[in-house]
Amino acid sequence: MSTTADHEISTHLSFCRFCHASCPIEVDVQEGRAVAIRGVADDPIFAGYTCIKGRQIPEQMTHPSRLLSSLRRRPDGTFEEISSTSAMDEIGAKLRHILDTYGPRAIASYTGTGGYQNSLAVPAARAFHQGFDSPSFYTSVTIDQPAKSTAPFRVGIWEAGYHNFSDAEVLLAIGYNPMVSSFGPVGGLQGTNPYVVLREAKKRGMKLIVIDPRRTEFASQADIHLAPKPGEDPTLMAGILKVVIDEGLFDHEFCDQWVADLPQLADAVSAFTLEYVAKRCDVPADDIVAAARMFASAKKGTSGTGTGPSMAPHSGLTEHLSIALNTICGRVNREGDKLESGYFLYPETPRRAQVHAARLAASGAPSRMRNLRGIRGEMLTTTLAEEILTPGEGQVRALIVSGGNPVVAWPDQELTLKAMKDLELLVVIDHRMSSTAEFAHYVVAPTLSLERADIPHLMDRWFRAPYTNYTDAVTEREGDVLNEWEVFWELAKRMGSTLPFPGGQTPMDVRPTDDQMIDLAYAGSRMPMDEVRANRRKVHPDKTMTVSAADPDCTAKFTVAPDDIVAEMAEIVVEGDGAAALGIDPSLYPFRLVSRRLKHVLNSYGSDLSALGAKGSSNSAYMNPDDMKDHDLVDGDLIEIFSPRASVQGLVESAPDVRRGVISMAHSWGGSSLTDEKVRDIGSPTSRLVSVDKGYDRINGMVVQSAIPVRIAVVEHINR
Ligand SMILES: Nc1nc2c(c(=O)[nH]1)N[C@H]1C(S)=C(S)[C@@H](COP(=O)(O)OP(=O)(O)OC[C@H]3O[C@@H](n4cnc5c(=O)[nH]c(N)nc54)[C@H](O)[C@@H]3O)O[C@H]1N2
Ligand SMILES: Nc1nc2c(c(=O)[nH]1)N[C@H]1C(S)=C(S)[C@@H](COP(=O)(O)OP(=O)(O)OC[C@H]3O[C@@H](n4cnc5c(=O)[nH]c(N)nc54)[C@H](O)[C@@H]3O)O[C@H]1N2
Ligand code: SF4
Ligand SMILES: [Mo]
């Protein structure tokens, strides 16, 4: 914290937590407040990179719409300010009552992206539930890319991981766009200075193949861009695998040693002839062959997915086939290879050049819906609205939303609204009145990033170097606000419960500091937290992990064609079209609505801020100009977009980068009205079009939030 005279500006090192990318920043602080933010030019991996969102943090911290005090709903539906102490007293007493009346499962929490960017919010929520033995811990992971948490366990985990990005000769990117999202799967291009890093990778000869129905900022840099019909990724991947297998381009020696069932995979993809795949995906056959050869003839580099295919029909299958392609091409780190990321913040695990024996996929607590189970210690957000609305043993009665916005983000908006209204207690921790906060009994005002100590807990396994960073709080707290973990600590204390962490029980007598909590939550990490704190923005070449030899007794192998995967591949052939996975006749719903991200917002958040709002306060429905011509549409026209479940209105905007038959639209816009009368000002939420009980993944419950079959009708032509 500043030691200079109050009016003077002092500069502090921190990192941005607007999104997960954790770009290092210099913060100018005056009178305890941030006044300017810059990238850090000499950072070894970011080299000064920031984006427009991060640079708005000073305005975010002091914006008039920021809640500086918690709020309590009055009986008439309006809100009044309440001190954080009274809010915790009242909420704690209500939770204790709900716990005593209905049992631990009745108290749920949901951490969204606003909590995910806080290195203590997720661990604290998890510990809170463990403290009274409640399974009802939910996060946005299970409406994002949950197949990444389940598919690898079924193929088999290679302890040393798949190839690094740094020396990849080829990258196959299925439905992600790091230029805008700063996101890439492990081994893919990350948001750490993505433009420069991609340019350098291409200079050293890396080939890029992008599969995306839109010619995105990333796709336009690709050597091969395949723009399939959305939702046909499993077919396309099966087609690519067939070319690789038929032409013998896989790693024979590796498969002989490590893959149990290559012949079964060859058999399962045999139906996916080039002609069939090209026609069904509407991609030139030559391009499919060229992509397969380009990928498989390289020595290093991986295939990986983003949110596009992870939200489309058969998302688990697409993830599986992407991993299977990496596996049969032997794209794993071998004995003596170096791991690119440092994996410093979590306990060290063995990194041998072998398959790990354990096979856990969905082994969590049983859900009451659709025979599903929790995955990796959390329950499925795709079921939470029904867990709230369905009476009986285990019904959820209280929900704490930690930095999330269910009303516009969860699948099926109408169902979600019903659930929010049905709760006996809804607590929303958010610094603004979000569409979800409108329904809360209490809105708890949180600290914002610069007021907290943090470590880059999400990027740790994505940094393309063994890099560490840490930030302390660099500004003073505005108002009567609590860090997320403090909310859970205060509530646990009042409920007579505990917060167990890897480092032991949290002291419940005196409230600890952020740093003490980081020590507890990240105890046993590969790099001790004191060392992390002493090493900001540092690459540690001396701590690079080197892959060790396989255990000579290791008998575990990859299974690239388990029975249910083979059965699902046969099913997609029978279906003939992605829409049929949802039980929909594709001829009645000829368009596919795909999700995308926008540079100037993070999901539902950002357009309050002046520079971000100036970039647009609504989510256009981007369409190919030829489709618009066919429907007599021009920019600014209003259409109604119908799925079998519901409809949303969309403001049409022409986009030649979107393939025909596709509407590309960002999610989590609009408000809580189901009729979109303010669509021109605030947009509309595509999540309203989503069904939770059609076409869901049988293991992780993921629903279809992209490649949604839709039809359109004109609502209003603007004056022309
Ligand atoms: N149809 C469709 N649906 C989707 C998606 C899609 O592509 N298509 N994407 C899915 C994905 S990937 C995700 S991750 C989810 C997003 O789902 P959510 O995470 O539930 O939604 P967000 O809009 O990111 O909500 C973040 C909230 O955190 C608040 N916030 C920001 N900073 C802070 C902070 O420091 N502290 C606290 N307490 N709050 C803060 C913001 O004001 C905002 O209200 O939506 C999913 N839903
Ligand atoms: N600026 C910004 N950054 C963000 C976010 C944001 O809202 N704004 N959100 C953050 C969040 S929560 C997440 S999870 C990450 C996500 O990061 P990404 O996965 O990179 O998200 P997108 O940029 O939406 O890229 C998804 C791509 O998939 C394509 N796509 C859609 N449907 C299909 C399909 O069926 N098949 C194929 N092959 N492609 C398809 C879309 O056209 C789009 O280009 O981004 C994070 N970063
Ligand atoms: S990319 Fe993400 S972390 Fe980096 S400046 Fe932008 S919002 Fe912040
Ligand atoms: Mo996400």
mmCIF file of N, CA, C and O and ligand atoms in Angstrom, residues 16 18-19 21-23 49-51 53-54 182, ligand 3:
data_model
loop_
_atom_site.group_PDB
_atom_site.id
_atom_site.type_symbol
_atom_site.label_atom_id
_atom_site.label_comp_id
_atom_site.label_asym_id
_atom_site.label_seq_id
_atom_site.Cartn_x
_atom_site.Cartn_y
_atom_site.Cartn_z
ATOM 1 N N CYS A 16 -4.321 -8.250 -13.849
ATOM 2 C CA CYS A 16 -5.731 -8.001 -14.129
ATOM 3 C C CYS A 16 -6.549 -9.249 -13.807
ATOM 4 O O CYS A 16 -6.136 -10.367 -14.087
ATOM 5 N N PHE A 18 -10.052 -9.108 -14.623
ATOM 6 C CA PHE A 18 -11.325 -8.919 -15.338
ATOM 7 C C PHE A 18 -11.683 -10.233 -16.022
ATOM 8 O O PHE A 18 -12.825 -10.685 -15.981
ATOM 9 N N CYS A 19 -10.700 -10.853 -16.689
ATOM 10 C CA CYS A 19 -10.914 -12.213 -17.194
ATOM 11 C C CYS A 19 -9.836 -13.109 -16.615
ATOM 12 O O CYS A 19 -9.016 -12.674 -15.804
ATOM 13 N N ALA A 21 -7.157 -14.344 -17.903
ATOM 14 C CA ALA A 21 -5.824 -14.338 -18.517
ATOM 15 C C ALA A 21 -4.724 -13.785 -17.618
ATOM 16 O O ALA A 21 -3.548 -14.061 -17.833
ATOM 17 N N SER A 22 -5.085 -12.987 -16.622
ATOM 18 C CA SER A 22 -4.126 -12.545 -15.603
ATOM 19 C C SER A 22 -2.976 -11.700 -16.158
ATOM 20 O O SER A 22 -1.814 -11.866 -15.748
ATOM 21 N N CYS A 23 -3.284 -10.785 -17.089
ATOM 22 C CA CYS A 23 -2.242 -9.927 -17.644
ATOM 23 C C CYS A 23 -1.638 -9.062 -16.537
ATOM 24 O O CYS A 23 -2.367 -8.400 -15.794
ATOM 25 N N TYR A 49 1.207 -6.699 -22.919
ATOM 26 C CA TYR A 49 -0.148 -6.894 -23.423
ATOM 27 C C TYR A 49 -1.224 -6.664 -22.351
ATOM 28 O O TYR A 49 -1.108 -7.136 -21.224
ATOM 29 N N THR A 50 -2.253 -5.927 -22.733
ATOM 30 C CA THR A 50 -3.504 -5.871 -21.961
ATOM 31 C C THR A 50 -4.609 -5.708 -22.988
ATOM 32 O O THR A 50 -4.326 -5.505 -24.170
ATOM 33 N N CYS A 51 -5.867 -5.765 -22.564
ATOM 34 C CA CYS A 51 -6.942 -5.492 -23.517
ATOM 35 C C CYS A 51 -7.802 -4.360 -22.981
ATOM 36 O O CYS A 51 -7.626 -3.904 -21.846
ATOM 37 N N LYS A 53 -10.705 -4.232 -21.791
ATOM 38 C CA LYS A 53 -11.477 -4.447 -20.552
ATOM 39 C C LYS A 53 -10.613 -4.153 -19.331
ATOM 40 O O LYS A 53 -11.028 -3.423 -18.424
ATOM 41 N N GLY A 54 -9.428 -4.705 -19.335
ATOM 42 C CA GLY A 54 -8.554 -4.530 -18.181
ATOM 43 C C GLY A 54 -8.258 -3.066 -17.899
ATOM 44 O O GLY A 54 -8.152 -2.645 -16.737
ATOM 45 N N SER A 182 -9.123 -14.699 -25.241
ATOM 46 C CA SER A 182 -7.912 -14.985 -24.451
ATOM 47 C C SER A 182 -7.903 -16.423 -23.963
ATOM 48 O O SER A 182 -7.128 -16.762 -23.077
HETATM 49 S S1 SF4 B 3 -7.114 -10.153 -21.517
HETATM 50 FE FE1 SF4 B 3 -8.254 -10.471 -19.590
HETATM 51 S S2 SF4 B 3 -6.678 -10.294 -17.981
HETATM 52 FE FE2 SF4 B 3 -5.814 -9.382 -19.839
HETATM 53 S S3 SF4 B 3 -6.291 -7.187 -19.688
HETATM 54 FE FE3 SF4 B 3 -7.942 -8.163 -20.856
HETATM 55 S S4 SF4 B 3 -9.494 -8.636 -19.328
HETATM 56 FE FE4 SF4 B 3 -7.576 -8.270 -18.235
#
